[in-house]
Amino acid sequence: MTPLVRIVGLRKSFGAIEVLKGVDLEVARGECVSIVGPSGSGKTTLLRCVNFLERPTGGEVWIDGVRIGQKDSGGRVRDLSDREMAGERAEIGFVFQRFNLFPHLTALENVTLAPRRVRKLGPAEAREVGIEMLTKVGLAHKVDDYPERLSGGQQQRVAIARVLAMQPKLILFDEPTSALDPELVGEVLAVMRKLAEEGRTMMIVTHEIQFAGDVSDRAIFMDEGRIVEQGPPKEVFKNPAQERTRTFLKKILERTE
Protein backbone atom coordinates (compact mmCIF):
# COMPACT_ATOMS: atom_id res chain seq x y z
CA MET A 1 0.00 0.00 0.00
CA THR A 2 1.27 3.48 -0.90
CA PRO A 3 2.18 5.43 2.25
CA LEU A 4 0.20 8.58 2.98
CA VAL A 5 3.44 10.41 3.81
CA ARG A 6 6.72 9.86 2.00
CA ILE A 7 9.75 11.94 2.90
CA VAL A 8 12.87 11.47 0.81
CA GLY A 9 16.30 12.92 1.59
CA LEU A 10 14.84 15.89 3.46
CA ARG A 11 17.37 18.58 4.31
CA LYS A 12 17.00 21.98 5.93
CA SER A 13 19.68 24.53 6.65
CA PHE A 14 19.47 27.88 8.38
CA GLY A 15 22.51 29.70 7.07
CA ALA A 16 25.53 27.52 7.73
CA ILE A 17 23.67 25.34 10.24
CA GLU A 18 22.21 22.14 8.77
CA VAL A 19 19.27 21.11 10.96
CA LEU A 20 17.94 18.20 8.90
CA LYS A 21 20.55 15.98 7.28
CA GLY A 22 18.78 13.79 4.77
CA VAL A 23 15.73 12.39 6.55
CA ASP A 24 13.89 9.47 4.93
CA LEU A 25 10.54 8.51 6.42
CA GLU A 26 7.25 6.94 5.41
CA VAL A 27 3.99 7.07 7.37
CA ALA A 28 1.15 4.74 6.51
CA ARG A 29 -2.44 5.88 6.25
CA GLY A 30 -4.00 5.72 9.72
CA GLU A 31 -0.64 5.39 11.47
CA CYS A 32 0.25 7.37 14.60
CA VAL A 33 3.96 8.15 14.78
CA SER A 34 5.62 9.81 17.77
CA ILE A 35 8.92 11.63 17.34
CA VAL A 36 11.14 12.15 20.37
CA GLY A 37 14.64 13.45 20.88
CA PRO A 38 16.66 16.19 22.54
CA SER A 39 16.10 19.89 21.89
CA GLY A 40 17.74 20.94 18.65
CA SER A 41 17.54 17.48 17.10
CA GLY A 42 15.36 18.70 14.21
CA LYS A 43 11.97 17.36 15.34
CA THR A 44 10.00 20.59 14.97
CA THR A 45 11.84 21.53 11.78
CA LEU A 46 10.86 18.17 10.32
CA LEU A 47 7.18 18.85 10.96
CA ARG A 48 7.39 22.41 9.64
CA CYS A 49 9.03 21.15 6.45
CA VAL A 50 6.32 18.54 5.93
CA ASN A 51 3.73 21.27 5.35
CA PHE A 52 6.23 23.85 4.08
CA LEU A 53 5.95 26.31 6.93
CA GLU A 54 9.68 25.99 6.41
CA ARG A 55 10.80 25.36 2.87
CA PRO A 56 13.24 22.43 2.71
CA THR A 57 16.74 23.06 1.45
CA GLY A 58 16.63 19.74 -0.33
CA GLY A 59 14.66 16.52 -0.65
CA GLU A 60 11.02 15.75 -1.29
CA VAL A 61 7.78 15.54 0.68
CA TRP A 62 4.87 13.58 -0.77
CA ILE A 63 1.38 13.54 0.75
CA ASP A 64 -1.07 11.03 -0.68
CA GLY A 65 0.91 10.79 -3.92
CA VAL A 66 1.28 14.56 -4.40
CA ARG A 67 4.67 16.24 -4.09
CA ILE A 68 4.19 19.15 -1.72
CA GLY A 69 5.47 22.60 -2.62
CA GLN A 70 6.21 22.00 -6.28
CA LYS A 71 4.30 21.83 -9.52
CA ASP A 72 5.19 20.34 -12.88
CA SER A 73 4.23 22.93 -15.50
CA GLY A 74 4.82 21.67 -19.02
CA GLY A 75 7.72 19.49 -17.98
CA ARG A 76 9.33 22.21 -15.86
CA VAL A 77 9.19 21.87 -12.09
CA ARG A 78 8.73 25.11 -10.16
CA ASP A 79 8.26 25.98 -6.50
CA LEU A 80 4.77 27.02 -5.44
CA SER A 81 4.25 30.42 -3.85
CA ASP A 82 2.87 30.65 -0.31
CA ARG A 83 -0.49 31.64 -1.78
CA GLU A 84 -0.49 28.60 -4.06
CA MET A 85 0.44 26.43 -1.09
CA ALA A 86 -2.83 27.21 0.73
CA GLY A 87 -4.72 24.36 -0.92
CA GLU A 88 -1.99 21.82 -0.16
CA ARG A 89 -1.64 22.98 3.44
CA ALA A 90 -5.39 22.52 3.88
CA GLU A 91 -4.76 18.76 3.73
CA ILE A 92 -2.19 18.95 6.54
CA GLY A 93 -3.37 20.10 9.97
CA PHE A 94 -0.82 21.63 12.34
CA VAL A 95 -1.30 21.94 16.10
CA PHE A 96 1.27 24.35 17.54
CA GLN A 97 2.81 24.59 21.00
CA ARG A 98 1.28 28.00 21.66
CA PHE A 99 -2.26 27.48 20.33
CA ASN A 100 -2.10 30.42 17.83
CA LEU A 101 -5.75 31.32 18.31
CA PHE A 102 -7.05 34.70 17.17
CA PRO A 103 -7.76 36.61 20.41
CA HIS A 104 -10.51 38.74 18.85
CA LEU A 105 -12.52 35.71 17.70
CA THR A 106 -14.66 33.35 19.77
CA ALA A 107 -13.84 29.67 19.99
CA LEU A 108 -16.40 28.93 17.30
CA GLU A 109 -15.16 31.73 15.05
CA ASN A 110 -11.59 30.45 15.38
CA VAL A 111 -12.72 26.99 14.31
CA THR A 112 -14.89 28.12 11.39
CA LEU A 113 -12.58 30.72 9.85
CA ALA A 114 -10.49 28.36 7.71
CA PRO A 115 -13.40 26.17 6.53
CA ARG A 116 -15.16 29.32 5.31
CA ARG A 117 -12.12 30.89 3.65
CA VAL A 118 -10.32 27.82 2.31
CA ARG A 119 -13.01 25.15 1.99
CA LYS A 120 -15.58 27.81 0.98
CA LEU A 121 -18.27 26.53 3.34
CA GLY A 122 -21.32 28.73 3.84
CA PRO A 123 -21.90 30.30 7.27
CA ALA A 124 -24.55 27.80 8.36
CA GLU A 125 -22.56 24.74 7.27
CA ALA A 126 -19.35 26.10 8.81
CA ARG A 127 -21.16 26.76 12.08
CA GLU A 128 -22.53 23.21 12.11
CA VAL A 129 -19.06 21.76 11.50
CA GLY A 130 -17.54 24.05 14.11
CA ILE A 131 -20.00 23.08 16.82
CA GLU A 132 -19.52 19.41 15.95
CA MET A 133 -15.74 19.68 16.29
CA LEU A 134 -15.88 21.69 19.53
CA THR A 135 -18.27 19.10 20.91
CA LYS A 136 -15.81 16.40 19.87
CA VAL A 137 -13.08 17.97 22.01
CA GLY A 138 -15.43 18.53 24.94
CA LEU A 139 -16.04 22.26 24.51
CA ALA A 140 -19.62 22.52 23.33
CA HIS A 141 -20.29 24.86 26.27
CA LYS A 142 -17.49 27.24 25.23
CA VAL A 143 -18.43 28.05 21.64
CA ASP A 144 -19.00 31.76 22.34
CA ASP A 145 -16.04 32.29 24.68
CA TYR A 146 -12.98 34.26 23.64
CA PRO A 147 -9.50 32.73 24.15
CA GLU A 148 -8.75 34.96 27.14
CA ARG A 149 -11.59 33.27 29.01
CA LEU A 150 -10.27 29.78 28.30
CA SER A 151 -7.61 27.82 30.16
CA GLY A 152 -4.49 26.75 28.27
CA GLY A 153 -5.84 23.24 27.92
CA GLN A 154 -9.13 24.55 26.55
CA GLN A 155 -7.32 26.81 24.09
CA GLN A 156 -5.29 23.86 22.83
CA ARG A 157 -8.46 21.81 22.42
CA VAL A 158 -9.96 24.66 20.37
CA ALA A 159 -6.81 24.57 18.25
CA ILE A 160 -7.31 20.83 17.70
CA ALA A 161 -10.98 21.40 16.81
CA ARG A 162 -9.87 24.05 14.31
CA VAL A 163 -7.62 21.49 12.61
CA LEU A 164 -10.31 18.81 12.60
CA ALA A 165 -12.82 21.18 10.98
CA MET A 166 -10.63 21.20 7.86
CA GLN A 167 -10.81 17.39 7.58
CA PRO A 168 -7.08 17.03 6.92
CA LYS A 169 -5.46 13.86 5.68
CA LEU A 170 -2.57 14.31 8.12
CA ILE A 171 -2.32 16.02 11.52
CA LEU A 172 1.02 17.29 12.83
CA PHE A 173 1.39 17.98 16.56
CA ASP A 174 4.38 20.03 17.68
CA GLU A 175 4.81 19.42 21.42
CA PRO A 176 1.13 20.27 22.01
CA THR A 177 1.36 20.07 25.82
CA SER A 178 4.68 21.83 26.41
CA ALA A 179 3.06 25.22 27.10
CA LEU A 180 0.48 23.83 29.54
CA ASP A 181 0.43 23.66 33.31
CA PRO A 182 0.91 20.02 34.40
CA GLU A 183 -2.69 19.64 35.58
CA LEU A 184 -3.99 20.61 32.12
CA VAL A 185 -1.87 18.21 30.10
CA GLY A 186 -4.19 15.25 30.60
CA GLU A 187 -7.23 16.84 28.95
CA VAL A 188 -5.30 17.50 25.74
CA LEU A 189 -3.70 14.05 25.69
CA ALA A 190 -7.14 12.50 26.13
CA VAL A 191 -8.35 14.19 22.95
CA MET A 192 -5.25 13.08 21.06
CA ARG A 193 -5.66 9.54 22.34
CA LYS A 194 -9.21 9.50 20.98
CA LEU A 195 -8.01 10.70 17.57
CA ALA A 196 -5.41 7.92 17.48
CA GLU A 197 -8.10 5.37 18.31
CA GLU A 198 -10.16 6.72 15.38
CA GLY A 199 -7.29 5.90 13.04
CA ARG A 200 -6.20 9.45 12.22
CA THR A 201 -2.83 9.75 10.53
CA MET A 202 -0.70 11.71 12.98
CA MET A 203 2.91 12.73 13.49
CA ILE A 204 3.49 13.86 17.07
CA VAL A 205 6.58 15.59 18.42
CA THR A 206 6.40 15.11 22.17
CA HIS A 207 8.35 14.69 25.40
CA GLU A 208 5.45 12.71 26.90
CA ILE A 209 7.18 9.34 26.61
CA GLN A 210 4.49 7.32 28.39
CA PHE A 211 1.76 8.83 26.23
CA ALA A 212 3.80 8.21 23.08
CA GLY A 213 4.28 4.61 24.12
CA ASP A 214 0.57 4.13 24.77
CA VAL A 215 -0.93 5.65 21.61
CA SER A 216 1.72 5.35 18.90
CA ASP A 217 2.05 2.65 16.31
CA ARG A 218 5.70 3.62 15.88
CA ALA A 219 8.23 5.66 17.81
CA ILE A 220 11.08 7.58 16.21
CA PHE A 221 14.14 8.90 18.01
CA MET A 222 15.93 11.83 16.33
CA ASP A 223 19.29 13.37 17.12
CA GLU A 224 21.43 15.92 15.28
CA GLY A 225 19.10 16.10 12.28
CA ARG A 226 18.85 12.38 11.64
CA ILE A 227 16.59 9.48 12.56
CA VAL A 228 18.72 7.38 14.89
CA GLU A 229 16.21 4.66 15.71
CA GLN A 230 12.60 3.73 15.02
CA GLY A 231 10.27 0.85 15.69
CA PRO A 232 7.41 -0.31 17.91
CA PRO A 233 7.24 2.01 20.96
CA LYS A 234 7.79 -0.82 23.44
CA GLU A 235 11.05 -1.73 21.73
CA VAL A 236 12.33 1.83 21.27
CA PHE A 237 11.41 3.00 24.77
CA LYS A 238 11.98 -0.18 26.75
CA ASN A 239 14.83 -1.85 24.89
CA PRO A 240 16.46 0.66 22.52
CA ALA A 241 19.11 -0.69 20.20
CA GLN A 242 21.18 2.49 20.00
CA GLU A 243 23.33 3.87 22.82
CA ARG A 244 22.28 7.44 21.99
CA THR A 245 18.63 6.49 22.45
CA ARG A 246 19.39 4.80 25.77
CA THR A 247 21.25 7.88 27.05
CA PHE A 248 18.38 10.19 26.11
CA LEU A 249 15.70 8.01 27.67
CA LYS A 250 17.72 7.62 30.86
CA LYS A 251 17.88 11.41 31.23
CA ILE A 252 14.14 11.72 30.62
CA LEU A 253 13.44 9.07 33.25
CA GLU A 254 15.70 10.77 35.80
CA ARG A 255 13.94 14.07 35.19
CA THR A 256 10.50 12.58 35.89
CA GLU A 257 11.45 10.66 39.04
mmCIF file of C-alpha atoms in Angstrom:
data_model
loop_
_atom_site.group_PDB
_atom_site.id
_atom_site.type_symbol
_atom_site.label_atom_id
_atom_site.label_comp_id
_atom_site.label_asym_id
_atom_site.label_seq_id
_atom_site.Cartn_x
_atom_site.Cartn_y
_atom_site.Cartn_z
ATOM 1 C CA MET A 1 0.000 0.000 0.000
ATOM 2 C CA THR A 2 1.269 3.479 -0.897
ATOM 3 C CA PRO A 3 2.185 5.432 2.251
ATOM 4 C CA LEU A 4 0.203 8.585 2.980
ATOM 5 C CA VAL A 5 3.437 10.412 3.805
ATOM 6 C CA ARG A 6 6.722 9.859 1.997
ATOM 7 C CA ILE A 7 9.753 11.943 2.904
ATOM 8 C CA VAL A 8 12.869 11.469 0.807
ATOM 9 C CA GLY A 9 16.299 12.921 1.593
ATOM 10 C CA LEU A 10 14.840 15.891 3.458
ATOM 11 C CA ARG A 11 17.371 18.583 4.315
ATOM 12 C CA LYS A 12 16.998 21.977 5.933
ATOM 13 C CA SER A 13 19.680 24.533 6.652
ATOM 14 C CA PHE A 14 19.474 27.881 8.376
ATOM 15 C CA GLY A 15 22.508 29.700 7.068
ATOM 16 C CA ALA A 16 25.528 27.525 7.731
ATOM 17 C CA ILE A 17 23.673 25.336 10.238
ATOM 18 C CA GLU A 18 22.212 22.140 8.773
ATOM 19 C CA VAL A 19 19.270 21.112 10.964
ATOM 20 C CA LEU A 20 17.940 18.203 8.895
ATOM 21 C CA LYS A 21 20.553 15.979 7.282
ATOM 22 C CA GLY A 22 18.782 13.789 4.766
ATOM 23 C CA VAL A 23 15.727 12.388 6.553
ATOM 24 C CA ASP A 24 13.893 9.472 4.929
ATOM 25 C CA LEU A 25 10.542 8.513 6.415
ATOM 26 C CA GLU A 26 7.252 6.936 5.406
ATOM 27 C CA VAL A 27 3.991 7.068 7.367
ATOM 28 C CA ALA A 28 1.146 4.736 6.510
ATOM 29 C CA ARG A 29 -2.439 5.875 6.253
ATOM 30 C CA GLY A 30 -3.996 5.718 9.718
ATOM 31 C CA GLU A 31 -0.638 5.389 11.474
ATOM 32 C CA CYS A 32 0.249 7.372 14.598
ATOM 33 C CA VAL A 33 3.960 8.145 14.778
ATOM 34 C CA SER A 34 5.616 9.811 17.773
ATOM 35 C CA ILE A 35 8.915 11.635 17.337
ATOM 36 C CA VAL A 36 11.141 12.148 20.369
ATOM 37 C CA GLY A 37 14.639 13.452 20.882
ATOM 38 C CA PRO A 38 16.658 16.194 22.543
ATOM 39 C CA SER A 39 16.097 19.888 21.895
ATOM 40 C CA GLY A 40 17.744 20.938 18.650
ATOM 41 C CA SER A 41 17.540 17.483 17.096
ATOM 42 C CA GLY A 42 15.358 18.696 14.210
ATOM 43 C CA LYS A 43 11.973 17.359 15.341
ATOM 44 C CA THR A 44 9.996 20.592 14.970
ATOM 45 C CA THR A 45 11.837 21.535 11.785
ATOM 46 C CA LEU A 46 10.855 18.171 10.317
ATOM 47 C CA LEU A 47 7.177 18.854 10.960
ATOM 48 C CA ARG A 48 7.392 22.405 9.643
ATOM 49 C CA CYS A 49 9.034 21.151 6.454
ATOM 50 C CA VAL A 50 6.317 18.539 5.934
ATOM 51 C CA ASN A 51 3.727 21.267 5.350
ATOM 52 C CA PHE A 52 6.233 23.852 4.075
ATOM 53 C CA LEU A 53 5.946 26.311 6.927
ATOM 54 C CA GLU A 54 9.684 25.990 6.414
ATOM 55 C CA ARG A 55 10.799 25.361 2.871
ATOM 56 C CA PRO A 56 13.239 22.434 2.713
ATOM 57 C CA THR A 57 16.739 23.061 1.447
ATOM 58 C CA GLY A 58 16.634 19.736 -0.332
ATOM 59 C CA GLY A 59 14.660 16.516 -0.647
ATOM 60 C CA GLU A 60 11.019 15.753 -1.292
ATOM 61 C CA VAL A 61 7.778 15.543 0.677
ATOM 62 C CA TRP A 62 4.874 13.579 -0.774
ATOM 63 C CA ILE A 63 1.384 13.536 0.748
ATOM 64 C CA ASP A 64 -1.072 11.028 -0.684
ATOM 65 C CA GLY A 65 0.907 10.794 -3.921
ATOM 66 C CA VAL A 66 1.280 14.558 -4.404
ATOM 67 C CA ARG A 67 4.672 16.239 -4.090
ATOM 68 C CA ILE A 68 4.190 19.152 -1.725
ATOM 69 C CA GLY A 69 5.471 22.601 -2.619
ATOM 70 C CA GLN A 70 6.210 21.998 -6.280
ATOM 71 C CA LYS A 71 4.298 21.825 -9.521
ATOM 72 C CA ASP A 72 5.187 20.342 -12.884
ATOM 73 C CA SER A 73 4.228 22.932 -15.501
ATOM 74 C CA GLY A 74 4.821 21.674 -19.022
ATOM 75 C CA GLY A 75 7.721 19.495 -17.978
ATOM 76 C CA ARG A 76 9.334 22.208 -15.859
ATOM 77 C CA VAL A 77 9.191 21.872 -12.089
ATOM 78 C CA ARG A 78 8.732 25.115 -10.162
ATOM 79 C CA ASP A 79 8.259 25.979 -6.499
ATOM 80 C CA LEU A 80 4.772 27.020 -5.443
ATOM 81 C CA SER A 81 4.249 30.419 -3.847
ATOM 82 C CA ASP A 82 2.874 30.647 -0.313
ATOM 83 C CA ARG A 83 -0.486 31.637 -1.784
ATOM 84 C CA GLU A 84 -0.487 28.597 -4.062
ATOM 85 C CA MET A 85 0.438 26.428 -1.085
ATOM 86 C CA ALA A 86 -2.835 27.212 0.725
ATOM 87 C CA GLY A 87 -4.718 24.359 -0.924
ATOM 88 C CA GLU A 88 -1.992 21.820 -0.164
ATOM 89 C CA ARG A 89 -1.640 22.981 3.444
ATOM 90 C CA ALA A 90 -5.386 22.515 3.876
ATOM 91 C CA GLU A 91 -4.758 18.762 3.735
ATOM 92 C CA ILE A 92 -2.186 18.951 6.544
ATOM 93 C CA GLY A 93 -3.370 20.100 9.967
ATOM 94 C CA PHE A 94 -0.817 21.631 12.336
ATOM 95 C CA VAL A 95 -1.301 21.936 16.104
ATOM 96 C CA PHE A 96 1.267 24.347 17.543
ATOM 97 C CA GLN A 97 2.814 24.587 20.997
ATOM 98 C CA ARG A 98 1.285 27.999 21.660
ATOM 99 C CA PHE A 99 -2.259 27.477 20.325
ATOM 100 C CA ASN A 100 -2.099 30.416 17.831
ATOM 101 C CA LEU A 101 -5.754 31.320 18.306
ATOM 102 C CA PHE A 102 -7.049 34.703 17.167
ATOM 103 C CA PRO A 103 -7.760 36.611 20.412
ATOM 104 C CA HIS A 104 -10.505 38.744 18.855
ATOM 105 C CA LEU A 105 -12.516 35.709 17.700
ATOM 106 C CA THR A 106 -14.657 33.354 19.769
ATOM 107 C CA ALA A 107 -13.841 29.674 19.987
ATOM 108 C CA LEU A 108 -16.402 28.927 17.299
ATOM 109 C CA GLU A 109 -15.161 31.729 15.055
ATOM 110 C CA ASN A 110 -11.587 30.453 15.381
ATOM 111 C CA VAL A 111 -12.725 26.990 14.309
ATOM 112 C CA THR A 112 -14.887 28.121 11.387
ATOM 113 C CA LEU A 113 -12.580 30.721 9.854
ATOM 114 C CA ALA A 114 -10.493 28.360 7.712
ATOM 115 C CA PRO A 115 -13.404 26.174 6.528
ATOM 116 C CA ARG A 116 -15.157 29.318 5.308
ATOM 117 C CA ARG A 117 -12.122 30.888 3.646
ATOM 118 C CA VAL A 118 -10.317 27.820 2.314
ATOM 119 C CA ARG A 119 -13.013 25.148 1.986
ATOM 120 C CA LYS A 120 -15.580 27.806 0.979
ATOM 121 C CA LEU A 121 -18.267 26.528 3.343
ATOM 122 C CA GLY A 122 -21.321 28.727 3.839
ATOM 123 C CA PRO A 123 -21.898 30.304 7.273
ATOM 124 C CA ALA A 124 -24.546 27.795 8.360
ATOM 125 C CA GLU A 125 -22.556 24.741 7.266
ATOM 126 C CA ALA A 126 -19.349 26.101 8.805
ATOM 127 C CA ARG A 127 -21.159 26.756 12.082
ATOM 128 C CA GLU A 128 -22.534 23.206 12.113
ATOM 129 C CA VAL A 129 -19.060 21.764 11.503
ATOM 130 C CA GLY A 130 -17.542 24.054 14.114
ATOM 131 C CA ILE A 131 -20.002 23.083 16.819
ATOM 132 C CA GLU A 132 -19.524 19.410 15.952
ATOM 133 C CA MET A 133 -15.738 19.683 16.290
ATOM 134 C CA LEU A 134 -15.879 21.692 19.527
ATOM 135 C CA THR A 135 -18.266 19.099 20.913
ATOM 136 C CA LYS A 136 -15.806 16.396 19.870
ATOM 137 C CA VAL A 137 -13.077 17.970 22.008
ATOM 138 C CA GLY A 138 -15.430 18.531 24.944
ATOM 139 C CA LEU A 139 -16.037 22.259 24.507
ATOM 140 C CA ALA A 140 -19.624 22.524 23.331
ATOM 141 C CA HIS A 141 -20.286 24.855 26.266
ATOM 142 C CA LYS A 142 -17.492 27.239 25.230
ATOM 143 C CA VAL A 143 -18.432 28.055 21.641
ATOM 144 C CA ASP A 144 -19.005 31.761 22.342
ATOM 145 C CA ASP A 145 -16.043 32.288 24.682
ATOM 146 C CA TYR A 146 -12.978 34.262 23.639
ATOM 147 C CA PRO A 147 -9.500 32.730 24.151
ATOM 148 C CA GLU A 148 -8.748 34.956 27.140
ATOM 149 C CA ARG A 149 -11.588 33.273 29.009
ATOM 150 C CA LEU A 150 -10.271 29.778 28.305
ATOM 151 C CA SER A 151 -7.606 27.817 30.155
ATOM 152 C CA GLY A 152 -4.491 26.749 28.272
ATOM 153 C CA GLY A 153 -5.843 23.243 27.920
ATOM 154 C CA GLN A 154 -9.132 24.549 26.553
ATOM 155 C CA GLN A 155 -7.318 26.806 24.086
ATOM 156 C CA GLN A 156 -5.290 23.864 22.829
ATOM 157 C CA ARG A 157 -8.461 21.814 22.420
ATOM 158 C CA VAL A 158 -9.956 24.660 20.375
ATOM 159 C CA ALA A 159 -6.813 24.566 18.249
ATOM 160 C CA ILE A 160 -7.313 20.834 17.695
ATOM 161 C CA ALA A 161 -10.977 21.403 16.811
ATOM 162 C CA ARG A 162 -9.865 24.048 14.306
ATOM 163 C CA VAL A 163 -7.624 21.493 12.613
ATOM 164 C CA LEU A 164 -10.313 18.806 12.596
ATOM 165 C CA ALA A 165 -12.817 21.177 10.985
ATOM 166 C CA MET A 166 -10.635 21.197 7.861
ATOM 167 C CA GLN A 167 -10.810 17.386 7.585
ATOM 168 C CA PRO A 168 -7.083 17.028 6.921
ATOM 169 C CA LYS A 169 -5.456 13.857 5.676
ATOM 170 C CA LEU A 170 -2.568 14.313 8.123
ATOM 171 C CA ILE A 171 -2.321 16.024 11.517
ATOM 172 C CA LEU A 172 1.016 17.294 12.830
ATOM 173 C CA PHE A 173 1.386 17.980 16.561
ATOM 174 C CA ASP A 174 4.377 20.026 17.685
ATOM 175 C CA GLU A 175 4.808 19.419 21.424
ATOM 176 C CA PRO A 176 1.129 20.267 22.010
ATOM 177 C CA THR A 177 1.358 20.066 25.817
ATOM 178 C CA SER A 178 4.680 21.830 26.412
ATOM 179 C CA ALA A 179 3.063 25.223 27.104
ATOM 180 C CA LEU A 180 0.478 23.828 29.539
ATOM 181 C CA ASP A 181 0.433 23.658 33.311
ATOM 182 C CA PRO A 182 0.911 20.021 34.401
ATOM 183 C CA GLU A 183 -2.690 19.641 35.583
ATOM 184 C CA LEU A 184 -3.985 20.610 32.121
ATOM 185 C CA VAL A 185 -1.874 18.208 30.099
ATOM 186 C CA GLY A 186 -4.190 15.247 30.597
ATOM 187 C CA GLU A 187 -7.234 16.837 28.955
ATOM 188 C CA VAL A 188 -5.299 17.500 25.744
ATOM 189 C CA LEU A 189 -3.696 14.055 25.685
ATOM 190 C CA ALA A 190 -7.141 12.495 26.135
ATOM 191 C CA VAL A 191 -8.353 14.189 22.947
ATOM 192 C CA MET A 192 -5.254 13.081 21.064
ATOM 193 C CA ARG A 193 -5.661 9.536 22.338
ATOM 194 C CA LYS A 194 -9.210 9.501 20.982
ATOM 195 C CA LEU A 195 -8.006 10.703 17.574
ATOM 196 C CA ALA A 196 -5.408 7.918 17.482
ATOM 197 C CA GLU A 197 -8.102 5.373 18.308
ATOM 198 C CA GLU A 198 -10.158 6.716 15.383
ATOM 199 C CA GLY A 199 -7.290 5.902 13.043
ATOM 200 C CA ARG A 200 -6.202 9.445 12.216
ATOM 201 C CA THR A 201 -2.832 9.748 10.530
ATOM 202 C CA MET A 202 -0.704 11.709 12.978
ATOM 203 C CA MET A 203 2.910 12.732 13.486
ATOM 204 C CA ILE A 204 3.486 13.862 17.072
ATOM 205 C CA VAL A 205 6.581 15.588 18.417
ATOM 206 C CA THR A 206 6.397 15.112 22.174
ATOM 207 C CA HIS A 207 8.345 14.690 25.398
ATOM 208 C CA GLU A 208 5.454 12.709 26.904
ATOM 209 C CA ILE A 209 7.177 9.343 26.615
ATOM 210 C CA GLN A 210 4.493 7.323 28.394
ATOM 211 C CA PHE A 211 1.758 8.829 26.227
ATOM 212 C CA ALA A 212 3.798 8.214 23.077
ATOM 213 C CA GLY A 213 4.276 4.611 24.120
ATOM 214 C CA ASP A 214 0.569 4.128 24.774
ATOM 215 C CA VAL A 215 -0.927 5.647 21.608
ATOM 216 C CA SER A 216 1.718 5.349 18.903
ATOM 217 C CA ASP A 217 2.052 2.647 16.307
ATOM 218 C CA ARG A 218 5.697 3.622 15.880
ATOM 219 C CA ALA A 219 8.234 5.663 17.814
ATOM 220 C CA ILE A 220 11.077 7.578 16.208
ATOM 221 C CA PHE A 221 14.141 8.904 18.005
ATOM 222 C CA MET A 222 15.933 11.825 16.329
ATOM 223 C CA ASP A 223 19.290 13.371 17.124
ATOM 224 C CA GLU A 224 21.432 15.916 15.279
ATOM 225 C CA GLY A 225 19.103 16.099 12.283
ATOM 226 C CA ARG A 226 18.846 12.381 11.642
ATOM 227 C CA ILE A 227 16.586 9.477 12.557
ATOM 228 C CA VAL A 228 18.721 7.383 14.892
ATOM 229 C CA GLU A 229 16.206 4.663 15.707
ATOM 230 C CA GLN A 230 12.603 3.729 15.024
ATOM 231 C CA GLY A 231 10.265 0.850 15.687
ATOM 232 C CA PRO A 232 7.414 -0.309 17.913
ATOM 233 C CA PRO A 233 7.241 2.008 20.960
ATOM 234 C CA LYS A 234 7.794 -0.822 23.439
ATOM 235 C CA GLU A 235 11.053 -1.727 21.727
ATOM 236 C CA VAL A 236 12.335 1.827 21.267
ATOM 237 C CA PHE A 237 11.412 3.002 24.765
ATOM 238 C CA LYS A 238 11.983 -0.177 26.754
ATOM 239 C CA ASN A 239 14.825 -1.846 24.895
ATOM 240 C CA PRO A 240 16.460 0.661 22.521
ATOM 241 C CA ALA A 241 19.108 -0.687 20.196
ATOM 242 C CA GLN A 242 21.178 2.495 19.998
ATOM 243 C CA GLU A 243 23.326 3.867 22.817
ATOM 244 C CA ARG A 244 22.283 7.442 21.986
ATOM 245 C CA THR A 245 18.634 6.489 22.454
ATOM 246 C CA ARG A 246 19.395 4.799 25.765
ATOM 247 C CA THR A 247 21.246 7.878 27.048
ATOM 248 C CA PHE A 248 18.380 10.191 26.110
ATOM 249 C CA LEU A 249 15.696 8.011 27.673
ATOM 250 C CA LYS A 250 17.725 7.619 30.859
ATOM 251 C CA LYS A 251 17.882 11.413 31.233
ATOM 252 C CA ILE A 252 14.141 11.722 30.622
ATOM 253 C CA LEU A 253 13.441 9.066 33.254
ATOM 254 C CA GLU A 254 15.704 10.773 35.798
ATOM 255 C CA ARG A 255 13.943 14.072 35.185
ATOM 256 C CA THR A 256 10.500 12.584 35.894
ATOM 257 C CA GLU A 257 11.445 10.663 39.039
#
